[in-house]
Amino acid sequence: MIRLNINGKDYEVDVENDTPLLWAIRENAGLTGTKYGCGIAQCGACTVHVDGEAVRSCGMQASDAVGKKITTVEGLAVNGTMHRVQKAWIEHDVPQCGYCQSGMIMAVAALLKDKPKPTDQEIDEAITNICRCGTFQQVRAAIHTAAGSNA
Amino acid sequence: MNFIPKLDRRSFVVGTAAAGGGLALGLTLPFGNALAQTASPEVNAWVVIKPDETVVIRIARSEMGQGTLTGLAQLVAEELECDWSKVTTEYPTPGQSVARKRAWGDFSTGGSRGIRESHEYVRKGGAAARMMLVQAAADQWKVPASECTVSKGVISHGASSRSTTYGKVADAAAKVTPPTDIKLKDPKDWTIAGKPLKRLDTVEKTNGQMIYGIDVKLPNMLIAAIKDCPVFGGKLKSYDEAKVAGMKGVKKVLRVNDSTVAVVADTYWHAKTALDALPIVWDDGENVKVSSETIAAWLKEGLADDQPAFVGNQNGDIKDAIAKASRTVEAVYAYPYQNHAPMEPMNATALFTGDRCEVWTGTQNGEAAFAGVLAESGLTPDKCDVHKVMLGGGFGRRGMTDYVRQAVAIAKQMPGTPIKMMWSREEDMLHGKFHPVTQCRMVGSFDDKNNLTGFRMRLSGQSILASVLPARMENGKDPVAFQGLNPRGEAAFGYSVPNLLIDHSMRNPPVPPGFWRGVNVNHNAIYVECFMDELAKSAGMDALEFRRKLMADKPKHLGVLNAVAEKIGWSTPAPQGVYRGLCHHMGFGSYVAGAVEISVLDDGKKIKIHRIVAATDPGYAVNPAQIERQVAGSFVYGLSALFFGECTVKGGRMEQENFDTYDSMRIAQMPKVEAILMPTGHTPWGGVGEPTICVAAPAVLNAYFNATGKRIRTFPLKNHGIGFA
Ligand code: FES
Ligand code: FES
């Protein structure tokens, strides 16, 4: 039994030491917004924030997240107000199937914290999530919108 | 257009009767099956209007990202004349459809037919509902319906200055006799359809609330992880259950079918961990001898003229043209196996109670999934149902029902316990329904005046239909193999050549094929459109001019080709170091063309794509904003396939198991797509989800030749050491 702090709430989760954080979040904490795509840190569908950093949760052991602040897509809005990345996503109608978008949004939210006005090149370097539907064009436009709203 | 309609989110109970033993299942699903729980009576099968004016539009086709849910709702709403901001949607279930004599028509969502094959009857459904609502108001006011007008869900009678709303008359409208004479609006007068409206399902895709198959939760549910014999056609010989029986969370190890074993546990992680530890003995069978090399050799034989083949398109006398040619040009191309790799691996949740079986899953074809449930459960249609949830991508893969049947087969062995069966990415890669392999030999003949006198194309390779829909074969011939090569119809060849022969030597290796987004136009377009550039080069002509000469009687093909040529600036020189390529094709009732600008680095080992221009003529455009997204996404899918997409066979099984060996494009590699949407009003309507994919690769390949002088004829590009810059 370990304690995970997810979206500001403590969860006592019964997992083994090597259980990936992804599955602790999805199955033990019951937060299914974070998605499984590959399990080998390739696709980014499982991206969450751990102490504010974007982390591919399939590649991190849940036990290594003890004592840290974990944020999932469900916890991105604050007091019912959507994060500016979510707002930009809605404005640009970004998602197609949407399955990759939780991870995409979390990766972008972390990028904007580091670099409030990322250049296209900085976006290219930081956002390496796979989207099989191919929403990249809208993703890029929405990042710029979100960055503008931060000014 | 910045309104965001509220999604119809509700909790509902799948009836206790459904669960047999008085078990009530509470679950929240955004587009779940809640027809039975809708308190308001329906106006007709397509439309329910609630007292609060919420308009529930029923959608039979599946949403998998392509925007069909929103597009179909627009078509119904257009004729219904309702307030779009009040529109929500729901899926009827296949079980309800059966009970109501297929009131919602076809559920299948593939072949880009979601909208193009149902627009007429869904529009009629909306129009009929409107007429009934107006009639109900007119009856109350005792005035002729013809004196009433309607706008945004408000019905008015001008003469008496009375008005009412859809919500107020919906109950009465449900009792009105449905009209038989229904006139549809001229698309010119559309105000909801044809507009770039926002999707109806976006909010929940940005806050983690959307429920995909992998997210389904039922009380007391257990999770199953499975392994199917990796060798195609192999069998499950035995497994040593004792080795994992005591592992944490493990509830049961069971044989799913002839070739598959499952571990059922309290969580997926426990099920997967135990499955990985489970000693399994497979009976690989005959196919262990099959490899990519043996398949390629067999297909190569099929390229010879003397091998039996089915003719798909023919005119003139190709033999004579080649015999009399002043010169001929010949080339051989090949296309590999590819996995659909939707972001969400296959999964399905099944509950079997002995006398009832229900399934929750993302499927492109509710009715096919339903048939799978019937077959596997052995129950009758009135005892089964399928509840559709959002698909984390489909691309054709989720039109198949193998995963649905597996879930039922597991649930059947654990009656009363809901089982969510989840595939790993590895399982998904090994047990795809793969883009078929083909090879192609083409010969072009020229006379001494440099005119193309003959075009001969021999396809050799796998038929999807033969495996998936054998009933649609025509005397042993797969008509779909000639997609984009047909003399006429929804996938017609774009050139007129005096002597023409296109035929197919069908060879079906023991690898299960499937409809992979774009289907057979993907390789057919590469073959024809790259070879057209080869012919143009041989003729010493510009690639566009050469094509135009052969397209005098193909105005619609030419329309999209000219559009991309103009936009990319074909008649003006490209910037220094930048090279262009273009192509066109037809599939799924739509004409498509692409043009690109690229530069190459590292001695041709790296390609930088600077511009992509794409033109689409689908006849009618229901939601231009969503079409643009489908077109842009098609390039990501098509270029991922061109650069990275190959599943290789060794020892009778696929070698690639995850995205580390089966890569996909990232944002850095993808330029903006400049989409030209040019509907010319043809019927039948064309689709948009698939056709564009096939022009992505040839445009880049032709530009690559112009940049390097190297003609690539086998794929993916990674096999040539070529990647993205
Ligand atoms: S599931 Fe974690 S990166 Fe793919
Ligand atoms: S929106 Fe479908 S995978 Fe990205």
PDB file of N, CA, C and O in Angstrom, chain B residues 219-243:
ATOM      1  N   PRO B 219     -19.704  -2.769 -12.195  1.00  0.00           N
ATOM      2  CA  PRO B 219     -19.510  -3.309 -10.843  1.00  0.00           C
ATOM      3  C   PRO B 219     -19.016  -4.754 -10.908  1.00  0.00           C
ATOM      4  O   PRO B 219     -19.474  -5.536 -11.746  1.00  0.00           O
ATOM      5  N   ASN B 220     -18.087  -5.061 -10.044  1.00  0.00           N
ATOM      6  CA  ASN B 220     -17.525  -6.423  -9.939  1.00  0.00           C
ATOM      7  C   ASN B 220     -16.796  -6.892 -11.197  1.00  0.00           C
ATOM      8  O   ASN B 220     -16.606  -8.087 -11.411  1.00  0.00           O
ATOM      9  N   MET B 221     -16.424  -5.945 -12.022  1.00  0.00           N
ATOM     10  CA  MET B 221     -15.756  -6.295 -13.277  1.00  0.00           C
ATOM     11  C   MET B 221     -14.346  -6.831 -13.026  1.00  0.00           C
ATOM     12  O   MET B 221     -13.651  -6.362 -12.135  1.00  0.00           O
ATOM     13  N   LEU B 222     -13.967  -7.803 -13.826  1.00  0.00           N
ATOM     14  CA  LEU B 222     -12.588  -8.289 -13.815  1.00  0.00           C
ATOM     15  C   LEU B 222     -11.962  -7.982 -15.172  1.00  0.00           C
ATOM     16  O   LEU B 222     -12.665  -7.713 -16.150  1.00  0.00           O
ATOM     17  N   ILE B 223     -10.629  -8.045 -15.199  1.00  0.00           N
ATOM     18  CA  ILE B 223      -9.903  -7.681 -16.416  1.00  0.00           C
ATOM     19  C   ILE B 223      -9.220  -8.922 -16.987  1.00  0.00           C
ATOM     20  O   ILE B 223      -8.619  -9.704 -16.235  1.00  0.00           O
ATOM     21  N   ALA B 224      -9.302  -9.064 -18.292  1.00  0.00           N
ATOM     22  CA  ALA B 224      -8.625 -10.178 -18.956  1.00  0.00           C
ATOM     23  C   ALA B 224      -7.527  -9.651 -19.873  1.00  0.00           C
ATOM     24  O   ALA B 224      -7.732  -8.704 -20.630  1.00  0.00           O
ATOM     25  N   ALA B 225      -6.350 -10.261 -19.761  1.00  0.00           N
ATOM     26  CA  ALA B 225      -5.281 -10.029 -20.728  1.00  0.00           C
ATOM     27  C   ALA B 225      -5.131 -11.320 -21.521  1.00  0.00           C
ATOM     28  O   ALA B 225      -5.270 -12.411 -20.958  1.00  0.00           O
ATOM     29  N   ILE B 226      -4.862 -11.208 -22.816  1.00  0.00           N
ATOM     30  CA  ILE B 226      -4.834 -12.422 -23.636  1.00  0.00           C
ATOM     31  C   ILE B 226      -3.570 -12.516 -24.483  1.00  0.00           C
ATOM     32  O   ILE B 226      -2.905 -11.517 -24.757  1.00  0.00           O
ATOM     33  N   LYS B 227      -3.266 -13.732 -24.864  1.00  0.00           N
ATOM     34  CA  LYS B 227      -2.284 -13.978 -25.920  1.00  0.00           C
ATOM     35  C   LYS B 227      -2.895 -14.953 -26.916  1.00  0.00           C
ATOM     36  O   LYS B 227      -3.326 -16.042 -26.538  1.00  0.00           O
ATOM     37  N   ASP B 228      -2.896 -14.532 -28.158  1.00  0.00           N
ATOM     38  CA  ASP B 228      -3.309 -15.384 -29.266  1.00  0.00           C
ATOM     39  C   ASP B 228      -2.010 -15.901 -29.886  1.00  0.00           C
ATOM     40  O   ASP B 228      -1.002 -15.183 -29.892  1.00  0.00           O
ATOM     41  N   CYS B 229      -2.010 -17.108 -30.404  1.00  0.00           N
ATOM     42  CA  CYS B 229      -0.783 -17.677 -30.973  1.00  0.00           C
ATOM     43  C   CYS B 229      -0.163 -16.677 -31.952  1.00  0.00           C
ATOM     44  O   CYS B 229      -0.814 -16.264 -32.920  1.00  0.00           O
ATOM     45  N   PRO B 230       1.072 -16.273 -31.716  1.00  0.00           N
ATOM     46  CA  PRO B 230       1.678 -15.250 -32.579  1.00  0.00           C
ATOM     47  C   PRO B 230       1.803 -15.705 -34.036  1.00  0.00           C
ATOM     48  O   PRO B 230       1.768 -14.884 -34.943  1.00  0.00           O
ATOM     49  N   VAL B 231       1.949 -16.992 -34.247  1.00  0.00           N
ATOM     50  CA  VAL B 231       2.051 -17.493 -35.626  1.00  0.00           C
ATOM     51  C   VAL B 231       0.636 -17.615 -36.196  1.00  0.00           C
ATOM     52  O   VAL B 231      -0.235 -18.244 -35.588  1.00  0.00           O
ATOM     53  N   PHE B 232       0.436 -17.005 -37.341  1.00  0.00           N
ATOM     54  CA  PHE B 232      -0.897 -17.017 -37.950  1.00  0.00           C
ATOM     55  C   PHE B 232      -1.339 -18.450 -38.207  1.00  0.00           C
ATOM     56  O   PHE B 232      -0.607 -19.241 -38.810  1.00  0.00           O
ATOM     57  N   GLY B 233      -2.521 -18.766 -37.759  1.00  0.00           N
ATOM     58  CA  GLY B 233      -3.051 -20.116 -37.973  1.00  0.00           C
ATOM     59  C   GLY B 233      -2.561 -21.123 -36.947  1.00  0.00           C
ATOM     60  O   GLY B 233      -2.987 -22.273 -36.962  1.00  0.00           O
ATOM     61  N   GLY B 234      -1.650 -20.717 -36.051  1.00  0.00           N
ATOM     62  CA  GLY B 234      -1.158 -21.632 -35.022  1.00  0.00           C
ATOM     63  C   GLY B 234      -2.209 -21.878 -33.949  1.00  0.00           C
ATOM     64  O   GLY B 234      -3.245 -21.210 -33.902  1.00  0.00           O
ATOM     65  N   LYS B 235      -1.918 -22.858 -33.095  1.00  0.00           N
ATOM     66  CA  LYS B 235      -2.902 -23.232 -32.064  1.00  0.00           C
ATOM     67  C   LYS B 235      -2.263 -23.156 -30.674  1.00  0.00           C
ATOM     68  O   LYS B 235      -1.045 -23.216 -30.521  1.00  0.00           O
ATOM     69  N   LEU B 236      -3.139 -23.056 -29.709  1.00  0.00           N
ATOM     70  CA  LEU B 236      -2.717 -23.126 -28.309  1.00  0.00           C
ATOM     71  C   LEU B 236      -2.669 -24.595 -27.913  1.00  0.00           C
ATOM     72  O   LEU B 236      -3.683 -25.287 -27.943  1.00  0.00           O
ATOM     73  N   LYS B 237      -1.449 -25.069 -27.576  1.00  0.00           N
ATOM     74  CA  LYS B 237      -1.330 -26.479 -27.203  1.00  0.00           C
ATOM     75  C   LYS B 237      -1.617 -26.635 -25.706  1.00  0.00           C
ATOM     76  O   LYS B 237      -2.528 -27.354 -25.316  1.00  0.00           O
ATOM     77  N   SER B 238      -0.857 -25.938 -24.887  1.00  0.00           N
ATOM     78  CA  SER B 238      -1.063 -26.067 -23.438  1.00  0.00           C
ATOM     79  C   SER B 238      -0.481 -24.876 -22.706  1.00  0.00           C
ATOM     80  O   SER B 238       0.281 -24.099 -23.285  1.00  0.00           O
ATOM     81  N   TYR B 239      -0.839 -24.760 -21.446  1.00  0.00           N
ATOM     82  CA  TYR B 239      -0.254 -23.717 -20.602  1.00  0.00           C
ATOM     83  C   TYR B 239      -0.228 -24.232 -19.177  1.00  0.00           C
ATOM     84  O   TYR B 239      -1.005 -25.110 -18.812  1.00  0.00           O
ATOM     85  N   ASP B 240       0.701 -23.713 -18.384  1.00  0.00           N
ATOM     86  CA  ASP B 240       0.901 -24.230 -17.036  1.00  0.00           C
ATOM     87  C   ASP B 240       0.312 -23.252 -16.023  1.00  0.00           C
ATOM     88  O   ASP B 240       0.994 -22.400 -15.451  1.00  0.00           O
ATOM     89  N   GLU B 241      -0.963 -23.424 -15.822  1.00  0.00           N
ATOM     90  CA  GLU B 241      -1.739 -22.534 -14.965  1.00  0.00           C
ATOM     91  C   GLU B 241      -1.172 -22.439 -13.548  1.00  0.00           C
ATOM     92  O   GLU B 241      -1.183 -21.374 -12.928  1.00  0.00           O
ATOM     93  N   ALA B 242      -0.645 -23.581 -13.063  1.00  0.00           N
ATOM     94  CA  ALA B 242      -0.173 -23.632 -11.673  1.00  0.00           C
ATOM     95  C   ALA B 242       0.912 -22.589 -11.411  1.00  0.00           C
ATOM     96  O   ALA B 242       1.013 -22.051 -10.309  1.00  0.00           O
ATOM     97  N   LYS B 243       1.682 -22.289 -12.444  1.00  0.00           N
ATOM     98  CA  LYS B 243       2.796 -21.343 -12.273  1.00  0.00           C
ATOM     99  C   LYS B 243       2.334 -19.923 -11.936  1.00  0.00           C
ATOM    100  O   LYS B 243       3.106 -19.132 -11.422  1.00  0.00           O
TER     101      LYS B 243
END
